[in-house]
PDB file of C-alpha atoms in Angstrom:
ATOM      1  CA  UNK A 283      -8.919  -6.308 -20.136  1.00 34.00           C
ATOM      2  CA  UNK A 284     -11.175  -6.368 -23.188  1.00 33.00           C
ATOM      3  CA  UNK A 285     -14.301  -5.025 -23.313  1.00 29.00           C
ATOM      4  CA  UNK A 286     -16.332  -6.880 -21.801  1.00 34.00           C
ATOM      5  CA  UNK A 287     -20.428  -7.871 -23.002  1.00 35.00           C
ATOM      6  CA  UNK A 288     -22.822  -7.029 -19.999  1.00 35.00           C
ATOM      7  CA  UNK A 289     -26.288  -8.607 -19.240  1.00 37.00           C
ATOM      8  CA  UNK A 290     -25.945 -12.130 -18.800  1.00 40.00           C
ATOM      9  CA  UNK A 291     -28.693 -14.172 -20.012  1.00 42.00           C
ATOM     10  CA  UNK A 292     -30.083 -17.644 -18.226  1.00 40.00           C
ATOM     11  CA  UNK A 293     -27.448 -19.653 -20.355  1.00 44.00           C
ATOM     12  CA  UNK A 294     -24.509 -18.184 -19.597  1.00 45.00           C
ATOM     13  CA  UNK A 295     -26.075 -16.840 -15.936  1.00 41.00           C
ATOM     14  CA  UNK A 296     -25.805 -20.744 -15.227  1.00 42.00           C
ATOM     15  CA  UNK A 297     -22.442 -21.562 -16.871  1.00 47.00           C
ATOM     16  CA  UNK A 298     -20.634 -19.049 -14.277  1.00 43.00           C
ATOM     17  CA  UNK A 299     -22.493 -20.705 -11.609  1.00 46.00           C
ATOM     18  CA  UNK A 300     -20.865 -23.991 -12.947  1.00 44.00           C
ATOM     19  CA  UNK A 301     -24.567 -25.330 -12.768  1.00 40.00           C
ATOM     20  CA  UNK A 302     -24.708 -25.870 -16.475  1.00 36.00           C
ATOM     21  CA  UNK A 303     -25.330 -29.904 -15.884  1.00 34.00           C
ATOM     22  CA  UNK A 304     -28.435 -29.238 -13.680  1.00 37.00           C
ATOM     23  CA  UNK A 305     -32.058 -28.483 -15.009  1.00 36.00           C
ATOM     24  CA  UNK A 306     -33.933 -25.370 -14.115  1.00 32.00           C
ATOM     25  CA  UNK A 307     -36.472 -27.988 -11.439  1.00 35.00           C
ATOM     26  CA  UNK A 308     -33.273 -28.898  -9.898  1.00 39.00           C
ATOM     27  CA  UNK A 309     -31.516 -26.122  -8.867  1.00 34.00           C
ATOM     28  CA  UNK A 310     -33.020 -25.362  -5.390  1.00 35.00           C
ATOM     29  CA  UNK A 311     -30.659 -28.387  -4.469  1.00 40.00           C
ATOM     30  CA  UNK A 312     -28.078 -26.429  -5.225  1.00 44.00           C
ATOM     31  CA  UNK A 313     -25.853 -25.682  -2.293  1.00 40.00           C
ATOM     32  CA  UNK A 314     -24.030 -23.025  -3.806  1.00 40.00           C
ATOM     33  CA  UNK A 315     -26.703 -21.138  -5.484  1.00 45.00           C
ATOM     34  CA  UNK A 316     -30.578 -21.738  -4.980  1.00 46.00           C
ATOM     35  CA  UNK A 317     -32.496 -20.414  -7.993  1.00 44.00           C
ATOM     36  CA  UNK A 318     -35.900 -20.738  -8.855  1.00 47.00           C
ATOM     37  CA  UNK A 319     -38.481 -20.065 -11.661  1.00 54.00           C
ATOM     38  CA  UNK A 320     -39.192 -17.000 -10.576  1.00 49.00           C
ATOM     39  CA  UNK A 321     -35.807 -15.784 -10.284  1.00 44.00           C
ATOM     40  CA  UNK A 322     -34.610 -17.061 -13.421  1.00 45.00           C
ATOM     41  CA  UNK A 323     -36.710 -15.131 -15.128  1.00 51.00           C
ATOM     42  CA  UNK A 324     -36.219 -11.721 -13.281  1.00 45.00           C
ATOM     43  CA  UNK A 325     -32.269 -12.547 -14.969  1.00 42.00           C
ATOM     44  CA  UNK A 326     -33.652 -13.065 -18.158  1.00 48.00           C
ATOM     45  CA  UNK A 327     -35.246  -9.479 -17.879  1.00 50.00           C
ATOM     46  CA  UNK A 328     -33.682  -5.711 -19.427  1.00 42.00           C
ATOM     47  CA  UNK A 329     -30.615  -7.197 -21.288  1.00 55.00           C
ATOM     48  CA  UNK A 330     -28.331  -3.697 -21.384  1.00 68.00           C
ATOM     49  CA  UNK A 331     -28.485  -2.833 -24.843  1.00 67.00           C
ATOM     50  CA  UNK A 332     -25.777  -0.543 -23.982  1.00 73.00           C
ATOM     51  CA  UNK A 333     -22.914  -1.781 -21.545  1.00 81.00           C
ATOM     52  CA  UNK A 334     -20.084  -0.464 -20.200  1.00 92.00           C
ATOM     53  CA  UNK A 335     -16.739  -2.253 -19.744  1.00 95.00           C
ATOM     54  CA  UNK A 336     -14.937  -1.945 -16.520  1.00 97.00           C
ATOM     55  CA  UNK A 337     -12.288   0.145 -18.041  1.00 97.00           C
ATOM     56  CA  UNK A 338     -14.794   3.058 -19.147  1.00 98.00           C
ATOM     57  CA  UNK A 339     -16.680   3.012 -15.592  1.00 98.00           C
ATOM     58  CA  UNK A 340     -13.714   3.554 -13.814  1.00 98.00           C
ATOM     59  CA  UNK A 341     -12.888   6.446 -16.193  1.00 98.00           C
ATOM     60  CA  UNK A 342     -15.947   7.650 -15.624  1.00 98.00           C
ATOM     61  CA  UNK A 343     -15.886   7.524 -11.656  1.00 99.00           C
ATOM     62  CA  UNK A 344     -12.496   9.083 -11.923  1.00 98.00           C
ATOM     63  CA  UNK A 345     -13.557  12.218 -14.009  1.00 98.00           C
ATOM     64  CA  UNK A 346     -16.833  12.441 -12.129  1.00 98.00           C
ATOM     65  CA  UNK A 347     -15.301  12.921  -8.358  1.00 99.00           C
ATOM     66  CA  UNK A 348     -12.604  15.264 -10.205  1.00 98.00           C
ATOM     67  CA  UNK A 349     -15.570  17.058 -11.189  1.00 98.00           C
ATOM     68  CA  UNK A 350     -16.365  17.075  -7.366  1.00 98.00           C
ATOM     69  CA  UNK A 351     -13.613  18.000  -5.754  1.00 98.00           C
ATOM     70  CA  UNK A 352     -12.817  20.802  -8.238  1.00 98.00           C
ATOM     71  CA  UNK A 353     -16.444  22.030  -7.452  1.00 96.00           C
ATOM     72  CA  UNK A 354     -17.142  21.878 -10.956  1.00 97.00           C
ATOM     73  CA  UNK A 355     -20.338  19.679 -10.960  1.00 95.00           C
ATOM     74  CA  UNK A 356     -22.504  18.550 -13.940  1.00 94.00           C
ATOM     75  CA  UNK A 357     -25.383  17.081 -12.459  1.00 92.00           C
ATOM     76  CA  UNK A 358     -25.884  14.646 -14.902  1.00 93.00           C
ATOM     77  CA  UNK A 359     -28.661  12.223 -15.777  1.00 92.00           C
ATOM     78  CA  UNK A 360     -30.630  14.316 -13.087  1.00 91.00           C
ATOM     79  CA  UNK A 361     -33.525  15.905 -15.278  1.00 91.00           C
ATOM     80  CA  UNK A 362     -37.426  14.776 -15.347  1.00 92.00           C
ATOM     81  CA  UNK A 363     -36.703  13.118 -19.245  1.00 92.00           C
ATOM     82  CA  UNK A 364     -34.152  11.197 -16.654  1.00 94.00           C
ATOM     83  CA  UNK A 365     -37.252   9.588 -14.802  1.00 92.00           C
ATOM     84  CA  UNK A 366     -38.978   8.562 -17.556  1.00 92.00           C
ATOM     85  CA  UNK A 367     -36.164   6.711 -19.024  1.00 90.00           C
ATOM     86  CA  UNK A 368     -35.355   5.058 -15.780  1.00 92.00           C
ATOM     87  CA  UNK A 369     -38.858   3.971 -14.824  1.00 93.00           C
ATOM     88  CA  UNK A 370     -38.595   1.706 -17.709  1.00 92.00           C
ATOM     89  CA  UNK A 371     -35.350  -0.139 -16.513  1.00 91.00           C
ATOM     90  CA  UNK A 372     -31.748   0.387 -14.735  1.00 94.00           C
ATOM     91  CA  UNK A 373     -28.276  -0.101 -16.439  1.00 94.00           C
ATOM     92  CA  UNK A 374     -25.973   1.179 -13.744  1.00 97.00           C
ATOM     93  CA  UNK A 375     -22.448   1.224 -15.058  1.00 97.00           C
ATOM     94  CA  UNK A 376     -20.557   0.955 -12.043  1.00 98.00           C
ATOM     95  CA  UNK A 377     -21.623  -0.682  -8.328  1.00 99.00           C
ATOM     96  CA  UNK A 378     -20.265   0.621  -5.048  1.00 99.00           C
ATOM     97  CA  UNK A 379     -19.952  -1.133  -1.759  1.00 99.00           C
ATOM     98  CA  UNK A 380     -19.891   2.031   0.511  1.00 99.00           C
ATOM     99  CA  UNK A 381     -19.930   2.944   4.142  1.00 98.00           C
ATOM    100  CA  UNK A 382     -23.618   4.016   5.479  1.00 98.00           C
ATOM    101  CA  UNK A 383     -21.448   7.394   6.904  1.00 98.00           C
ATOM    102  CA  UNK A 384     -23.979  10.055   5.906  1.00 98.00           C
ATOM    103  CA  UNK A 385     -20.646  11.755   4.304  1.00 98.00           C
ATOM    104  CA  UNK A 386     -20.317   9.552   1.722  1.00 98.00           C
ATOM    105  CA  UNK A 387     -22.952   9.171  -0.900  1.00 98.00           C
ATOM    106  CA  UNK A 388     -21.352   7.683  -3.771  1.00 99.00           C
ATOM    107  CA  UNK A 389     -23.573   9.788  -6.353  1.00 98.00           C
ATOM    108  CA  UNK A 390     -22.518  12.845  -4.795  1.00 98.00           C
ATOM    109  CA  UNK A 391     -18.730  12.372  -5.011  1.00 99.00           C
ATOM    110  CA  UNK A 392     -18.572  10.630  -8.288  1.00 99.00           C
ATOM    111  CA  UNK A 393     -21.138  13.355 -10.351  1.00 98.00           C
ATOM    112  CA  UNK A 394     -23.649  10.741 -11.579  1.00 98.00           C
ATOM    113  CA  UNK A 395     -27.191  10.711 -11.620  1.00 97.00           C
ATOM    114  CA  UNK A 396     -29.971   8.436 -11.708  1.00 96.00           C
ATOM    115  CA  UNK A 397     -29.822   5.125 -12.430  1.00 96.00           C
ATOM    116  CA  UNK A 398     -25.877   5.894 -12.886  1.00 97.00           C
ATOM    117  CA  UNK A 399     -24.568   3.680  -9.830  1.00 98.00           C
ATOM    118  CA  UNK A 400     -26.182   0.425  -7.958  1.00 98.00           C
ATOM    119  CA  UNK A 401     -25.637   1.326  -4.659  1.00 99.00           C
ATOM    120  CA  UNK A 402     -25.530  -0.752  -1.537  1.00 99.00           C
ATOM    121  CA  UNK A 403     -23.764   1.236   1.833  1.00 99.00           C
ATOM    122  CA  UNK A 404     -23.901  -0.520   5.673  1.00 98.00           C
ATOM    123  CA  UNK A 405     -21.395   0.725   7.944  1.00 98.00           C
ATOM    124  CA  UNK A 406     -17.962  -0.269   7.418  1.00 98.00           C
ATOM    125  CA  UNK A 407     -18.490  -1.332   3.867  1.00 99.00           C
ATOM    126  CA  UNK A 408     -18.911  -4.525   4.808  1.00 98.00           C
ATOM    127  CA  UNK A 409     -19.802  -7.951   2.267  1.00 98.00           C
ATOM    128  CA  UNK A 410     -22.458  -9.056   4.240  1.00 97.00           C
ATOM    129  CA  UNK A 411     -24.045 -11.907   2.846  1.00 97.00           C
ATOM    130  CA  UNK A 412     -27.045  -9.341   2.173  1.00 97.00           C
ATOM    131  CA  UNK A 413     -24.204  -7.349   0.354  1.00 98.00           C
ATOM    132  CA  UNK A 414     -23.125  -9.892  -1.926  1.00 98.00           C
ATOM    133  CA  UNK A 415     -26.824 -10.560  -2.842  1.00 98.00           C
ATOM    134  CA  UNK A 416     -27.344  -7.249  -3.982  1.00 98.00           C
ATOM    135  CA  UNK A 417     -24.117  -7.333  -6.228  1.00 98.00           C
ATOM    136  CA  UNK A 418     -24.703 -10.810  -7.753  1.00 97.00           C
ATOM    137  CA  UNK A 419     -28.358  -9.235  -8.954  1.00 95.00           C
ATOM    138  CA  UNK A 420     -26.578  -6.054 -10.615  1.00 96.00           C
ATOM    139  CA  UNK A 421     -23.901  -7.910 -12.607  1.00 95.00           C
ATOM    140  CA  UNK A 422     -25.889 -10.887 -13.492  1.00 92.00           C
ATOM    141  CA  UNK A 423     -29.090  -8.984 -14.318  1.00 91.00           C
ATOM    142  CA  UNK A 424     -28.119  -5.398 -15.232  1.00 93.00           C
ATOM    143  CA  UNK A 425     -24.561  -5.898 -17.050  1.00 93.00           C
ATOM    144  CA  UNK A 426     -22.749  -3.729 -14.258  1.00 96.00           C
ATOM    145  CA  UNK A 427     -18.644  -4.786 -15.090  1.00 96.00           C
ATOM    146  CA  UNK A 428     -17.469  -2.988 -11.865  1.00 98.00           C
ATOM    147  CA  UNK A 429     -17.484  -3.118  -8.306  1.00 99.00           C
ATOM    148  CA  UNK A 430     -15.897  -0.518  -6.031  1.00 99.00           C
ATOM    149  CA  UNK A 431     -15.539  -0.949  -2.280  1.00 99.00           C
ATOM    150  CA  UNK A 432     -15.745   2.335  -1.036  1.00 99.00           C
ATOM    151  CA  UNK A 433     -13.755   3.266   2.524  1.00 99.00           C
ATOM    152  CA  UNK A 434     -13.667   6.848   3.602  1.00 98.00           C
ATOM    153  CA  UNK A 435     -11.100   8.168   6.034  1.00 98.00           C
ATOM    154  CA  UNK A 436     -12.351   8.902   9.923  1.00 97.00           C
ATOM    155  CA  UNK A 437     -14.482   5.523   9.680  1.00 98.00           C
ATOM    156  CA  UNK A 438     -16.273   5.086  12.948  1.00 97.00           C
ATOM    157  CA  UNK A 439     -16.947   1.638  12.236  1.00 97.00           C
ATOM    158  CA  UNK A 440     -13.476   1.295  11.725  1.00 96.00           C
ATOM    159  CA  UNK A 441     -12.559   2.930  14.585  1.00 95.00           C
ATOM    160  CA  UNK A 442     -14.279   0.794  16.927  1.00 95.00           C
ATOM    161  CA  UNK A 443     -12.713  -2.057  15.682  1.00 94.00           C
ATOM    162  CA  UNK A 444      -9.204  -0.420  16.352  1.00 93.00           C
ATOM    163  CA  UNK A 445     -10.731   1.085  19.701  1.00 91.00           C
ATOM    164  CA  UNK A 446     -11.559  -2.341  20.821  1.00 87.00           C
ATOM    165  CA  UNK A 447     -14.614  -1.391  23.225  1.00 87.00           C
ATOM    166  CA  UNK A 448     -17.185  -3.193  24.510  1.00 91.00           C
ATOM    167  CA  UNK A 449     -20.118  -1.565  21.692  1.00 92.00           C
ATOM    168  CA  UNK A 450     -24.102  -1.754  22.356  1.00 95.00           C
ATOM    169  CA  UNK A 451     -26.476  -3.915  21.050  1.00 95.00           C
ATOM    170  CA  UNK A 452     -25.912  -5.323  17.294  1.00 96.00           C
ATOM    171  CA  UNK A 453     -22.673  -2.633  16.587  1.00 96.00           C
ATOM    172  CA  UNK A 454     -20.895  -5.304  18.040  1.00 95.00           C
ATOM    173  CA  UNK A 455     -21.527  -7.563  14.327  1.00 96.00           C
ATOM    174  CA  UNK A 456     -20.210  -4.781  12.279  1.00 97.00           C
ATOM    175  CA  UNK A 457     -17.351  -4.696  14.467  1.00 96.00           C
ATOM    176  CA  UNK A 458     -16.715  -8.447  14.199  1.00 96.00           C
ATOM    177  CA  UNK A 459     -16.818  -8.098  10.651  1.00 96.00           C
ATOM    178  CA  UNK A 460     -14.146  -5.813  10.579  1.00 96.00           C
ATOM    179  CA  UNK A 461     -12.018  -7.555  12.945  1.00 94.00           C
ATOM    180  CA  UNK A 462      -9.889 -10.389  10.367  1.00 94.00           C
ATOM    181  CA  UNK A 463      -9.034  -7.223   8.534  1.00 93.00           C
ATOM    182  CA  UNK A 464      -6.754  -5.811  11.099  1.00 89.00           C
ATOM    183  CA  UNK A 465      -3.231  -6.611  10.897  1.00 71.00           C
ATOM    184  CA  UNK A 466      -1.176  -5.736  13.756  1.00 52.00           C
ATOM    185  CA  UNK A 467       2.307  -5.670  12.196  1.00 40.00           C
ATOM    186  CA  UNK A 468       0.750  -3.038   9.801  1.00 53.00           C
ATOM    187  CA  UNK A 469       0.194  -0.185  12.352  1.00 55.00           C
ATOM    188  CA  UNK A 470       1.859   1.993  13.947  1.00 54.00           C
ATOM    189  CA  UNK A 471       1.814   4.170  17.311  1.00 55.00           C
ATOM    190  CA  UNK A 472       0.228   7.168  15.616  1.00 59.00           C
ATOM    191  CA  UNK A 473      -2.888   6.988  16.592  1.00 61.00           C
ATOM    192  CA  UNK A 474      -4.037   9.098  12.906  1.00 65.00           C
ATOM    193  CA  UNK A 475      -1.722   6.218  11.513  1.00 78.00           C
ATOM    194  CA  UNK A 476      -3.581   3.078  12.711  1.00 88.00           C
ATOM    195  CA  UNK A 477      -7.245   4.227  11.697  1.00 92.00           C
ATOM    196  CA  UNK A 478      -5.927   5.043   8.482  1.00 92.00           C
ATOM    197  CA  UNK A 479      -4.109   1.509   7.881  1.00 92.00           C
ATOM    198  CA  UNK A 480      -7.107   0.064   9.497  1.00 95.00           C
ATOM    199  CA  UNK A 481      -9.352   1.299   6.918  1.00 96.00           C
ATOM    200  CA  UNK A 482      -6.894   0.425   4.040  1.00 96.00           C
ATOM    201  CA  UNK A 483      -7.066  -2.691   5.307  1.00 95.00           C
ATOM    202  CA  UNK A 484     -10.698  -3.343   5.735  1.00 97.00           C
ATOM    203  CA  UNK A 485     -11.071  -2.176   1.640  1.00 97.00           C
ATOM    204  CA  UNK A 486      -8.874  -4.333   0.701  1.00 96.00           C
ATOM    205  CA  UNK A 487     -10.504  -7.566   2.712  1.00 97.00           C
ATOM    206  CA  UNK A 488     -13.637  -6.366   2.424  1.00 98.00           C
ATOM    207  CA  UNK A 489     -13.044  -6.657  -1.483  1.00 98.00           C
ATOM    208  CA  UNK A 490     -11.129 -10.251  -0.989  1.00 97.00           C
ATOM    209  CA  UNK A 491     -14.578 -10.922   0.683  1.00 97.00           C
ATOM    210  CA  UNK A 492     -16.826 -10.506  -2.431  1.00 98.00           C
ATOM    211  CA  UNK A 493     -15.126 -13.051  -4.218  1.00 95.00           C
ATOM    212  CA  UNK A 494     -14.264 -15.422  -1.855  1.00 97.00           C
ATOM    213  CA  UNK A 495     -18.041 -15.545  -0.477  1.00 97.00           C
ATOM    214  CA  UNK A 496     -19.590 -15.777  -3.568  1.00 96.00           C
ATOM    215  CA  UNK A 497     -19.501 -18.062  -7.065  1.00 93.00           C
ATOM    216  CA  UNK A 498     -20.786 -15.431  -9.304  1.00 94.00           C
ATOM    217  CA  UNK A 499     -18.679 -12.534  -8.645  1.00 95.00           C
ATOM    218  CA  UNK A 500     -15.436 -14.726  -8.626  1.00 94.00           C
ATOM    219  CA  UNK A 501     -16.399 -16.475 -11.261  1.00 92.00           C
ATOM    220  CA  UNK A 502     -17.093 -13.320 -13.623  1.00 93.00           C
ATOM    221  CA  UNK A 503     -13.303 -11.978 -12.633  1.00 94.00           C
ATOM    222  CA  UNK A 504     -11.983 -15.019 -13.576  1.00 93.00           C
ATOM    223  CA  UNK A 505     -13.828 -14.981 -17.015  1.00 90.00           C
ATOM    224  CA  UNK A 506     -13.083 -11.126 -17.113  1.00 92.00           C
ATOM    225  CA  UNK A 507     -16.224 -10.064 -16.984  1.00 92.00           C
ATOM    226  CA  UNK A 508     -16.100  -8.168 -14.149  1.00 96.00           C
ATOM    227  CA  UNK A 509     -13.641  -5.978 -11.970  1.00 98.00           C
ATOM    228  CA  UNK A 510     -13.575  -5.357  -8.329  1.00 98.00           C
ATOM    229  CA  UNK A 511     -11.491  -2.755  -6.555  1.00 98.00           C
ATOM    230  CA  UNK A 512     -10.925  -0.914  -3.463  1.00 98.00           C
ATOM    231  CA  UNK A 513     -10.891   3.051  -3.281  1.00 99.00           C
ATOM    232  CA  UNK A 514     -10.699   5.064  -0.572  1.00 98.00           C
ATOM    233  CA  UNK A 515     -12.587   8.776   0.127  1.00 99.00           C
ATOM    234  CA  UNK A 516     -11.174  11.711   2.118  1.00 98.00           C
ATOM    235  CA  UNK A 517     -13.781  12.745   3.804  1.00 98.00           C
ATOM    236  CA  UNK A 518     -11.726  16.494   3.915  1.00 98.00           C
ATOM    237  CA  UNK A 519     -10.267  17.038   0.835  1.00 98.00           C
ATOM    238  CA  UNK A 520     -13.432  15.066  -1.248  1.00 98.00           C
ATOM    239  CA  UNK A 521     -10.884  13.092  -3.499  1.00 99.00           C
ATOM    240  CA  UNK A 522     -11.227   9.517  -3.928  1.00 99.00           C
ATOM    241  CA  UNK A 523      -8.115   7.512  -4.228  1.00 98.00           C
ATOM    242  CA  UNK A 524      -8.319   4.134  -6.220  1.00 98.00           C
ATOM    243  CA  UNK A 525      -6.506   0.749  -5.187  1.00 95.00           C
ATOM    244  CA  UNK A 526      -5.469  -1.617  -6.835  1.00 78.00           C
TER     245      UNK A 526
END
């Protein structure tokens, strides 16, 4: 993949929407995407003088949770001059879908520091609708070129998807989000086995997800503007494993 240019002004914002034929008064008839004033102009804000194609942010996640697991940390981008340059606007190379599992913070594992990684985390790593919001904004509006769907091994959301228990109040919607990504002829009578195939499995839809849910992101992968991939986090040995 070449590299790849990163904020996206109102122009082209509106060509991957394949809305290029409709004024800016006309587009909260939109069915696909409803945009108005007001949020055109929030995309038409911090163009990243600076961007980062996918190939260098995965490059940079990779050496970062290296960095992690080898306990050789660099804190980066973490200092009070860090703040101040910040406050003024975000350019977050890479996004990550995560799990809300309060062993997982993405800029923990990966080494990075503020303003480093757009972060969104619910349990499961689900693409909520919400999700997918939050994801359209960074790659439109900030120039972020990749998107990593973070699982983690020992997943309770996961679990009680595999588990198939009657759950309390509104876990039962994470579970039924997780549900399509289970594929019986995939598992196997160890129980270790099936959580861990389960999880696999919910990356890998929950990244199918992104771009079949939503215009924009498929849109940008198509044009090669943007890269979406699965990775998975031992929650033991602090390694991240990338998918393809």
């Amino acid at each position: 993949m070449s590299r790849i240019n990163g904020f996206i002004g109102r122009r082209k914002f509106l060509q991957i929407s394949g809305l290029t034929t409709l004024s800016i008064s006309s587009l909260t008839a939109c069915n696909d995407l409803i945009l108005d004033r007001q949020q055109i102009k929030i995309l038409e804000k911090n163009p990243n003088p600076n961007p980062v194609s996918a190939e260098e942010s995965l490059i940079k996640l990779q050496q970062g949770n290296r960095r992690f697991y080898n306990q050789n940390r660099q804190y980066p981008n973490q200092r009070k001059s860090r703040l101040r340059t910040v406050s003024k606007a975000q350019y977050p190379f890479a996004a990550i879908l995560g799990c809300a599992d309060s062993r997982v913070p993405p800029e923990m594992i990966f080494d990075q520091g503020l303003g480093d990684l757009f972060v969104v985390r619910v349990a499961g790593n689900i693409a909520s609708n919400m999700a997918i919001g939050s994801l359209e904004y960074t790659t439109t509006a900030l120039g972020t070129q990749l998107i990593i769907v973070l699982g983690h091994k020992k997943c309770g959301a996961v679990a009680a998807t595999v588990n198939d228990e009657p759950v309390p109040g509104r876990i039962n919607f994470v579970v039924d989000n997780i549900k399509p990504a289970l594929r019986q002829n995939q598992l196997t009578n160890n129980g270790v086995e099936i959580l861990d195939n389960a999880i696999f499995e919910n990356i890998q839809y929950q990244a199918t997800r992104l771009m079949k849910n939503s215009q924009i992101l498929n849109q940008l992968v198509i044009s090669g503007r943007l890269k979406i991939m699965g990775a998975f986090y031992d929650i033991e040995t602090g390694r991240v494993e990338f998918l393809n």
